[in-house]
Amino acid sequence: MCCKCCGATQRKIWVFGLGSLFMVLGILTVVFWPGLADHLVEDGLTLKPGTDAYDSWLEAPIPIYLSFYMFNWTNPEEIRNPNVKPNFVEMGPYTFLEKHKKENYTFYENATVAYYERRTWFFDPDRSNGTLDDLVTAAHAITATVADEMRHQRKIVKKIINFMFNTEGGELYVTKPVGEWIFDGYQDNLTDFLNLFNTSAIDIPYKRFGWLADRNESLTYDGLFTIHTGTDDISNLGRLTHWNGKPETGFYDMPCGVVNGTTGDVFPPKMNVNDEITIFATDACRFMNLRPQGTFENHGLTATKWVGTDETLDSGENFPNQACFCDPERFGDECPKSGVVECKACRDKAPIYSSFPHFYLADQSYIDAVEGMKPEKEKHEFFLAVEPTTGVPVQVHGRIQINMMIEPDDDFDIYRGVPKVLMPMFWFDQYAELSSELASKAKLAINLSSYGVIFGYSLVGFASIFIITGVVLTLTKKWVCEPQEDEQMINTID
């Protein structure tokens, strides 16, 4: 039956009017929504009060774990036997829950923010293989540090140091519980004597020795960071400009001494997946370049995987651009071989060297010099998996090994007749993974532009139905039913 309430003109106005309205709205949505969506996403990623990114930056919203793997030196009494290599047995992991919190932050008008980061660790026995009371034998770090500092002194000075070693607690190695090796620190006779002696010639800046002693809950240990907030240029988001108020570290010649990269927790959106990324490692007082290598799937997100390579910890042997990481005054022409970098200036003048775990990607000579090293890509690779559209880290495995150099010195009884060998002390894995909730937010940000475009095309399609219907009705002149058509319809039914 025909509707008698609307005339043909009114029906045309409704059909073509709605069709035109939906068409205009659809086209505007398709044209302008992607830019608007990108602006909304980028604005939400900047570090300014009120954004989710700001809240996540202030205090990490996901659990971070720091796992330590200690190397137990099983045959230290055989160190002078040329037929026996130092043997190391890996113990652990000893895993700690790590909390990050930014404090004392100051925002500047040049779109940067300076802050300290307090890190707190809590032992997690359920994720650990062993207890903090497990005993580990390793090289005596204080004795090795003093011997290294005094190595090129006059004979008379070295005789005095040798007497001190022999009477005040100098040792080639020491056995202590894991907890004391890591955070608690242990009482040491040589350390006590040096602190009592109080000389600038031998600077031991702590009362108890532990690899991370005085670091747990410290506000200032890692230093003062200054990074870009991204509010002026989103491509600068997270880029480090100063460390401890300076654009250079002071530990390496330029350009290796420049403060560069990110702190590893904030990256800009729209990352180029073919470019290297740079992170700044405070433990080594230097930047590290990571190379893109494949993708990583997690929680429905496809992240690009940036990994440490043979170039990352090279000191110029294979990559000349890394030569400035080697101190010519200390090494001359004999820099560490590939895969090992010296951290002496950064680590209180101790003869400390860093590498990837088990000397992964390092020169074979380091592996051959000791027993117990079994480098494996899956276990020991350093990598960051970052979703490149949003710059959100999806999974992180920051794996670094700390080593100590032991060298022969006939002026010190403790080191007379020992081989020169790089002793692995421990390695750690800083692990974090994006939660499913945050992954859902990241997927929404990634697809926000597409959702709007799809909605826009849906409006265009809906408008097209209205317009096509109107055209058909116009061509067939069916906007209004004639009375005779109604009668014919009734007769047909009868």
XYZ file of C-alpha atoms in Angstrom:
494
model
C 0.000 0.000 0.000
C 1.192 3.530 -0.718
C 2.069 5.977 2.046
C -0.196 8.979 1.632
C 1.539 11.205 4.198
C 4.523 12.291 2.073
C 4.612 13.657 -1.413
C 7.236 12.889 -4.054
C 9.171 16.065 -3.395
C 9.396 15.398 0.314
C 10.574 11.854 -0.301
C 13.276 13.081 -2.691
C 14.447 15.595 -0.127
C 14.715 12.902 2.567
C 16.449 10.299 0.392
C 18.885 12.579 -1.444
C 19.383 14.758 1.647
C 20.351 11.848 3.891
C 22.451 10.326 1.134
C 24.348 13.584 0.624
C 24.819 14.069 4.371
C 26.224 10.575 4.872
C 28.407 10.988 1.792
C 29.906 14.269 3.038
C 30.440 12.899 6.555
C 32.031 9.743 5.151
C 34.408 11.639 2.858
C 35.390 14.049 5.630
C 36.031 11.133 7.962
C 38.184 9.301 5.396
C 40.171 12.433 4.582
C 40.654 14.001 8.005
C 40.372 11.172 10.551
C 43.851 9.610 9.962
C 45.582 12.894 10.740
C 43.355 13.530 13.745
C 43.897 9.995 15.028
C 47.685 10.317 14.661
C 47.575 13.579 16.581
C 45.514 12.002 19.375
C 47.885 9.032 19.624
C 51.033 11.141 19.521
C 49.636 13.561 22.084
C 48.918 10.616 24.387
C 52.493 9.358 24.023
C 54.190 12.605 25.071
C 55.571 12.988 28.569
C 53.260 15.569 30.060
C 50.900 15.368 33.032
C 47.567 13.805 32.180
C 48.708 11.296 29.569
C 48.920 7.521 30.039
C 52.510 7.632 28.832
C 53.392 10.112 31.564
C 51.867 7.924 34.267
C 53.684 4.838 32.947
C 56.937 6.778 32.765
C 56.678 7.963 36.363
C 56.279 4.438 37.691
C 56.660 1.304 35.595
C 53.187 -0.305 35.279
C 54.571 -3.786 34.581
C 56.805 -6.045 36.676
C 60.510 -5.905 35.878
C 62.790 -8.715 36.970
C 66.546 -8.683 37.453
C 68.114 -12.130 37.464
C 71.722 -12.723 38.538
C 73.786 -15.694 37.443
C 76.912 -16.029 39.577
C 80.097 -17.763 38.437
C 81.593 -19.992 41.144
C 85.356 -20.397 40.725
C 85.893 -24.042 41.638
C 89.687 -24.406 41.382
C 91.372 -21.169 42.537
C 94.203 -23.108 44.179
C 95.266 -24.295 40.679
C 95.672 -20.782 39.261
C 99.467 -21.164 38.913
C 99.274 -24.523 37.197
C 99.842 -23.840 33.475
C 98.021 -27.055 32.567
C 94.794 -26.171 34.379
C 92.385 -23.442 33.308
C 90.241 -21.574 35.830
C 86.924 -23.435 35.993
C 83.611 -21.690 36.531
C 80.200 -23.143 37.342
C 77.144 -20.985 36.759
C 74.790 -20.671 39.727
C 71.318 -19.187 39.763
C 69.285 -17.439 38.686
C 68.830 -15.300 41.766
C 65.862 -13.177 40.744
C 64.700 -9.853 42.142
C 61.515 -7.916 41.438
C 62.621 -4.461 40.320
C 60.575 -1.298 40.922
C 61.258 1.950 39.056
C 60.060 5.371 40.171
C 60.989 8.788 38.755
C 61.539 11.438 41.408
C 62.729 15.043 41.718
C 61.743 15.736 38.132
C 61.826 19.206 36.587
C 60.230 20.159 33.264
C 61.919 22.812 31.129
C 60.614 25.128 28.419
C 62.814 23.480 25.768
C 60.625 20.346 25.949
C 62.984 18.374 28.206
C 62.640 16.934 31.686
C 65.412 16.200 34.203
C 64.867 13.496 36.813
C 66.359 10.921 39.122
C 65.170 7.327 39.127
C 64.893 5.320 42.303
C 65.211 1.590 41.776
C 64.243 -0.892 44.454
C 64.783 -4.650 44.404
C 62.971 -7.431 46.278
C 64.234 -11.005 46.245
C 61.782 -13.417 44.579
C 62.518 -16.966 45.798
C 59.834 -18.497 43.544
C 61.642 -17.307 40.417
C 65.085 -18.191 41.759
C 67.155 -21.352 41.678
C 68.903 -21.171 45.009
C 68.977 -18.880 48.037
C 70.934 -15.759 48.917
C 72.898 -17.891 51.410
C 74.510 -19.960 48.633
C 78.301 -19.615 48.773
C 80.219 -18.368 45.747
C 83.983 -18.174 45.289
C 85.343 -15.420 43.061
C 88.380 -13.199 42.599
C 88.954 -10.684 45.385
C 87.878 -7.442 43.739
C 89.522 -5.001 46.177
C 92.941 -6.657 45.959
C 92.709 -6.782 42.168
C 91.708 -3.106 42.037
C 94.585 -1.919 44.234
C 97.101 -4.073 42.355
C 95.873 -2.670 39.046
C 96.112 0.930 40.294
C 99.638 0.396 41.655
C 100.935 -1.674 38.737
C 103.097 1.092 37.249
C 104.294 2.665 40.503
C 107.904 2.700 41.674
C 109.383 -0.441 43.235
C 109.489 1.036 46.720
C 105.788 1.905 46.565
C 104.901 -1.557 45.328
C 106.906 -3.143 48.174
C 104.788 -1.194 50.637
C 101.596 -2.297 48.854
C 102.805 -5.903 48.858
C 103.406 -5.697 52.626
C 99.914 -4.290 53.044
C 98.433 -7.145 50.986
C 100.235 -9.738 53.084
C 99.343 -8.261 56.477
C 96.027 -6.437 56.046
C 93.774 -8.889 54.222
C 94.851 -9.006 50.591
C 93.501 -12.140 48.895
C 93.540 -13.723 45.459
C 89.989 -14.990 45.966
C 87.226 -14.984 48.540
C 84.109 -17.046 49.294
C 80.938 -15.202 50.316
C 77.142 -15.700 50.251
C 75.284 -14.607 47.111
C 73.351 -11.938 49.016
C 76.595 -10.278 50.118
C 78.089 -10.472 46.618
C 75.076 -8.648 45.137
C 73.332 -6.038 47.325
C 74.333 -6.468 50.966
C 78.088 -6.194 50.551
C 80.572 -7.976 52.807
C 82.960 -6.811 55.487
C 86.515 -6.936 54.196
C 89.741 -6.413 56.168
C 91.577 -4.795 53.264
C 88.683 -2.410 52.637
C 88.592 -1.493 56.342
C 92.330 -0.805 56.353
C 92.206 1.344 53.211
C 89.343 3.392 54.603
C 91.329 3.858 57.823
C 94.486 4.657 55.848
C 92.509 7.367 53.988
C 94.830 8.166 51.094
C 93.896 9.674 47.756
C 96.438 7.408 46.052
C 94.119 4.434 46.584
C 90.493 5.485 46.467
C 88.039 2.862 47.721
C 84.669 4.691 47.840
C 82.720 2.165 49.941
C 82.719 0.559 53.367
C 81.513 -2.866 52.265
C 82.068 -4.471 48.881
C 79.156 -5.800 46.839
C 78.499 -5.523 43.142
C 75.383 -3.434 43.794
C 76.082 -2.372 47.367
C 74.505 0.972 48.329
C 72.396 0.851 45.171
C 69.115 -0.626 46.405
C 66.612 2.210 46.999
C 69.241 4.819 46.111
C 67.891 7.942 44.434
C 71.134 9.268 42.986
C 73.222 6.181 42.151
C 72.248 6.038 38.477
C 72.662 9.795 38.086
C 70.563 12.695 36.818
C 68.951 12.122 33.408
C 67.654 14.779 31.035
C 65.467 13.597 28.154
C 63.127 15.058 25.542
C 59.422 14.946 26.396
C 58.297 14.899 22.737
C 55.948 17.852 23.232
C 57.737 19.940 20.583
C 58.748 17.131 18.222
C 57.446 13.621 18.807
C 60.434 12.127 16.979
C 62.643 13.326 19.865
C 60.578 11.531 22.528
C 62.838 9.853 25.090
C 66.103 11.031 23.531
C 68.751 11.582 26.179
C 70.464 14.995 26.067
C 72.407 15.128 29.355
C 73.619 12.775 32.047
C 74.528 14.338 35.390
C 74.041 17.717 33.767
C 76.573 17.162 30.982
C 76.257 16.187 27.287
C 79.446 14.084 27.579
C 80.294 11.270 29.988
C 83.955 12.216 30.427
C 84.949 8.540 30.414
C 85.723 8.110 26.700
C 87.135 10.223 23.890
C 84.610 11.802 21.565
C 82.434 10.800 19.847
C 82.255 7.703 22.079
C 81.882 9.902 25.137
C 78.704 11.608 23.953
C 75.513 11.117 25.944
C 73.311 9.515 23.328
C 70.284 7.290 22.772
C 67.451 6.545 25.172
C 67.293 5.058 28.645
C 65.510 2.048 27.166
C 62.014 2.640 28.541
C 60.734 5.365 26.178
C 60.911 5.377 22.371
C 59.294 7.669 19.785
C 56.442 6.418 17.566
C 56.815 5.665 13.850
C 60.262 4.134 14.279
C 62.230 3.200 11.164
C 62.571 -0.579 11.417
C 65.686 -0.516 9.233
C 67.647 1.845 11.489
C 69.735 0.963 14.516
C 68.568 2.162 17.917
C 70.848 3.444 20.658
C 70.455 2.927 24.385
C 72.529 4.480 27.143
C 73.872 2.001 29.708
C 74.750 3.712 32.985
C 76.539 0.607 34.296
C 79.062 0.976 31.470
C 78.811 4.801 31.254
C 78.364 4.559 27.498
C 75.873 4.101 24.702
C 75.217 0.823 22.895
C 73.927 0.431 19.343
C 71.415 -2.332 18.623
C 70.654 -3.591 15.133
C 67.195 -4.608 13.802
C 66.912 -8.345 13.307
C 63.518 -9.846 12.525
C 60.244 -9.549 14.383
C 58.758 -10.752 17.649
C 55.101 -11.674 18.264
C 53.455 -11.166 21.642
C 49.859 -10.456 22.767
C 48.823 -9.964 19.153
C 51.463 -7.281 18.569
C 54.223 -7.557 15.983
C 57.355 -5.920 17.330
C 60.703 -5.318 15.670
C 63.564 -7.016 17.469
C 66.708 -4.938 17.995
C 69.696 -6.991 19.149
C 73.245 -6.610 20.355
C 75.737 -7.559 17.652
C 79.467 -8.085 17.275
C 79.745 -4.314 16.763
C 77.918 -3.359 19.969
C 80.792 -4.193 22.337
C 83.697 -3.790 19.927
C 86.575 -1.454 20.825
C 87.841 -0.819 17.330
C 89.297 -4.215 16.419
C 86.684 -4.966 13.759
C 84.784 -1.668 13.654
C 87.059 1.405 13.493
C 84.215 3.732 14.470
C 84.290 2.095 17.941
C 88.019 2.702 18.507
C 87.377 5.679 20.794
C 86.002 3.260 23.414
C 89.589 2.092 24.003
C 91.759 4.261 26.258
C 95.137 4.631 24.470
C 96.872 5.796 27.661
C 95.985 2.545 29.402
C 96.178 0.021 26.569
C 98.436 1.578 23.948
C 98.036 -0.611 20.889
C 96.607 -3.523 22.895
C 92.906 -2.823 23.299
C 90.439 -5.507 24.413
C 89.551 -7.910 21.658
C 86.139 -7.850 20.028
C 83.150 -8.415 22.287
C 84.743 -7.044 25.467
C 84.913 -3.417 26.635
C 86.778 -1.886 29.545
C 84.775 -0.068 32.231
C 87.589 0.875 34.605
C 87.053 4.643 34.608
C 83.331 4.157 35.092
C 83.567 1.530 37.864
C 85.753 3.180 40.526
C 89.017 2.291 38.729
C 88.441 -1.435 39.198
C 89.738 -3.621 36.326
C 86.174 -4.347 35.221
C 85.218 -5.377 31.692
C 81.771 -6.002 30.276
C 80.667 -8.466 27.632
C 77.603 -10.409 26.689
C 76.955 -13.485 28.900
C 79.379 -16.392 28.510
C 81.383 -14.151 26.112
C 78.656 -14.509 23.488
C 79.872 -12.840 20.247
C 83.276 -12.166 21.867
C 86.698 -13.214 20.594
C 87.222 -16.958 20.986
C 90.365 -16.398 23.089
C 88.255 -15.275 26.064
C 86.196 -18.471 25.943
C 89.273 -20.663 25.536
C 91.108 -19.085 28.489
C 88.675 -20.539 31.043
C 86.422 -23.546 31.500
C 82.650 -23.376 31.796
C 81.684 -20.829 29.127
C 78.876 -22.017 26.843
C 77.562 -19.075 24.808
C 74.098 -19.568 23.310
C 72.105 -17.089 21.270
C 68.744 -17.956 22.849
C 70.016 -17.610 26.416
C 72.557 -14.837 26.114
C 71.433 -12.439 23.386
C 70.778 -8.823 24.382
C 67.564 -7.627 22.730
C 64.718 -5.135 22.805
C 61.452 -5.925 21.017
C 59.638 -2.648 20.301
C 56.346 -2.117 18.487
C 57.510 0.464 15.909
C 54.209 2.305 15.282
C 53.747 3.338 18.916
C 57.324 2.913 20.200
C 56.042 0.673 23.006
C 58.549 -1.948 24.286
C 56.928 -5.386 24.055
C 59.697 -7.475 25.612
C 63.163 -6.692 26.925
C 66.110 -8.928 27.785
C 69.025 -6.715 28.820
C 71.843 -9.231 29.294
C 75.346 -8.155 30.295
C 78.252 -9.984 31.929
C 80.717 -8.404 34.363
C 84.303 -9.658 34.241
C 87.496 -8.848 36.143
C 91.020 -8.927 34.767
C 93.676 -10.811 36.736
C 97.279 -10.094 35.701
C 100.663 -11.420 36.829
C 102.880 -9.055 38.809
C 106.125 -10.271 40.387
C 106.124 -7.383 42.861
C 102.971 -8.688 44.547
C 103.160 -12.110 46.151
C 99.476 -12.731 45.542
C 99.797 -12.259 41.766
C 103.246 -13.729 41.205
C 103.077 -16.515 38.642
C 99.382 -16.194 37.839
C 98.275 -16.013 34.177
C 96.648 -12.964 32.643
C 93.031 -13.991 32.359
C 89.649 -12.275 32.184
C 87.618 -13.836 34.976
C 83.810 -13.980 34.543
C 82.213 -12.815 37.790
C 78.470 -12.800 37.062
C 75.920 -11.884 34.434
C 72.456 -10.430 34.734
C 69.253 -10.419 32.719
C 66.911 -7.465 33.122
C 63.594 -8.776 31.868
C 60.258 -7.066 31.270
C 57.220 -7.936 29.165
C 54.223 -5.848 28.149
C 51.004 -6.904 29.891
C 47.935 -7.990 27.917
C 46.043 -4.906 29.155
C 48.707 -2.504 27.888
C 48.979 -4.534 24.677
C 45.253 -3.958 24.070
C 45.763 -0.212 24.475
C 48.678 -0.336 22.053
C 46.575 -2.223 19.491
C 43.824 0.399 19.815
C 46.383 3.156 19.185
C 47.764 1.290 16.174
C 44.322 0.681 14.644
C 42.614 3.924 15.649
C 43.236 5.495 12.244
C 42.011 2.374 10.405
C 38.860 2.176 12.518
C 37.946 5.730 11.555
C 38.637 5.140 7.866
C 36.502 1.984 7.883
C 33.687 3.920 9.552
C 34.063 6.661 6.935
C 33.842 4.208 4.049
C 30.804 2.640 5.720
C 29.120 6.034 5.716
C 30.004 6.471 2.029
C 28.527 3.051 1.278
C 25.380 3.812 3.229
C 25.075 7.147 1.400
C 25.508 5.397 -1.925
C 22.524 3.134 -1.164
C 20.331 6.163 -0.513
C 21.493 7.982 -3.654
C 21.221 4.928 -5.932
C 17.724 4.211 -4.575
C 16.723 7.795 -5.273
C 18.077 7.662 -8.805
C 16.250 4.397 -9.539
C 12.981 5.745 -8.170
C 13.410 8.907 -10.238
C 14.079 7.017 -13.468
C 11.156 4.637 -12.900
C 8.910 7.413 -11.601
C 7.988 5.311 -8.584
C 8.262 7.999 -5.913
C 4.427 7.934 -5.452
C 2.092 4.995 -6.138
C -0.935 5.738 -8.395
C -4.474 4.719 -7.145
C -5.002 2.335 -10.049
C -1.887 0.486 -9.068
C -3.424 -0.116 -5.690
C -6.613 -1.484 -7.257
C -4.632 -3.757 -9.583
C -2.659 -5.021 -6.625
C -5.884 -5.837 -4.698
C -7.433 -7.620 -7.717
C -4.294 -9.660 -8.153
C -4.500 -10.751 -4.536
C -8.194 -11.631 -4.898
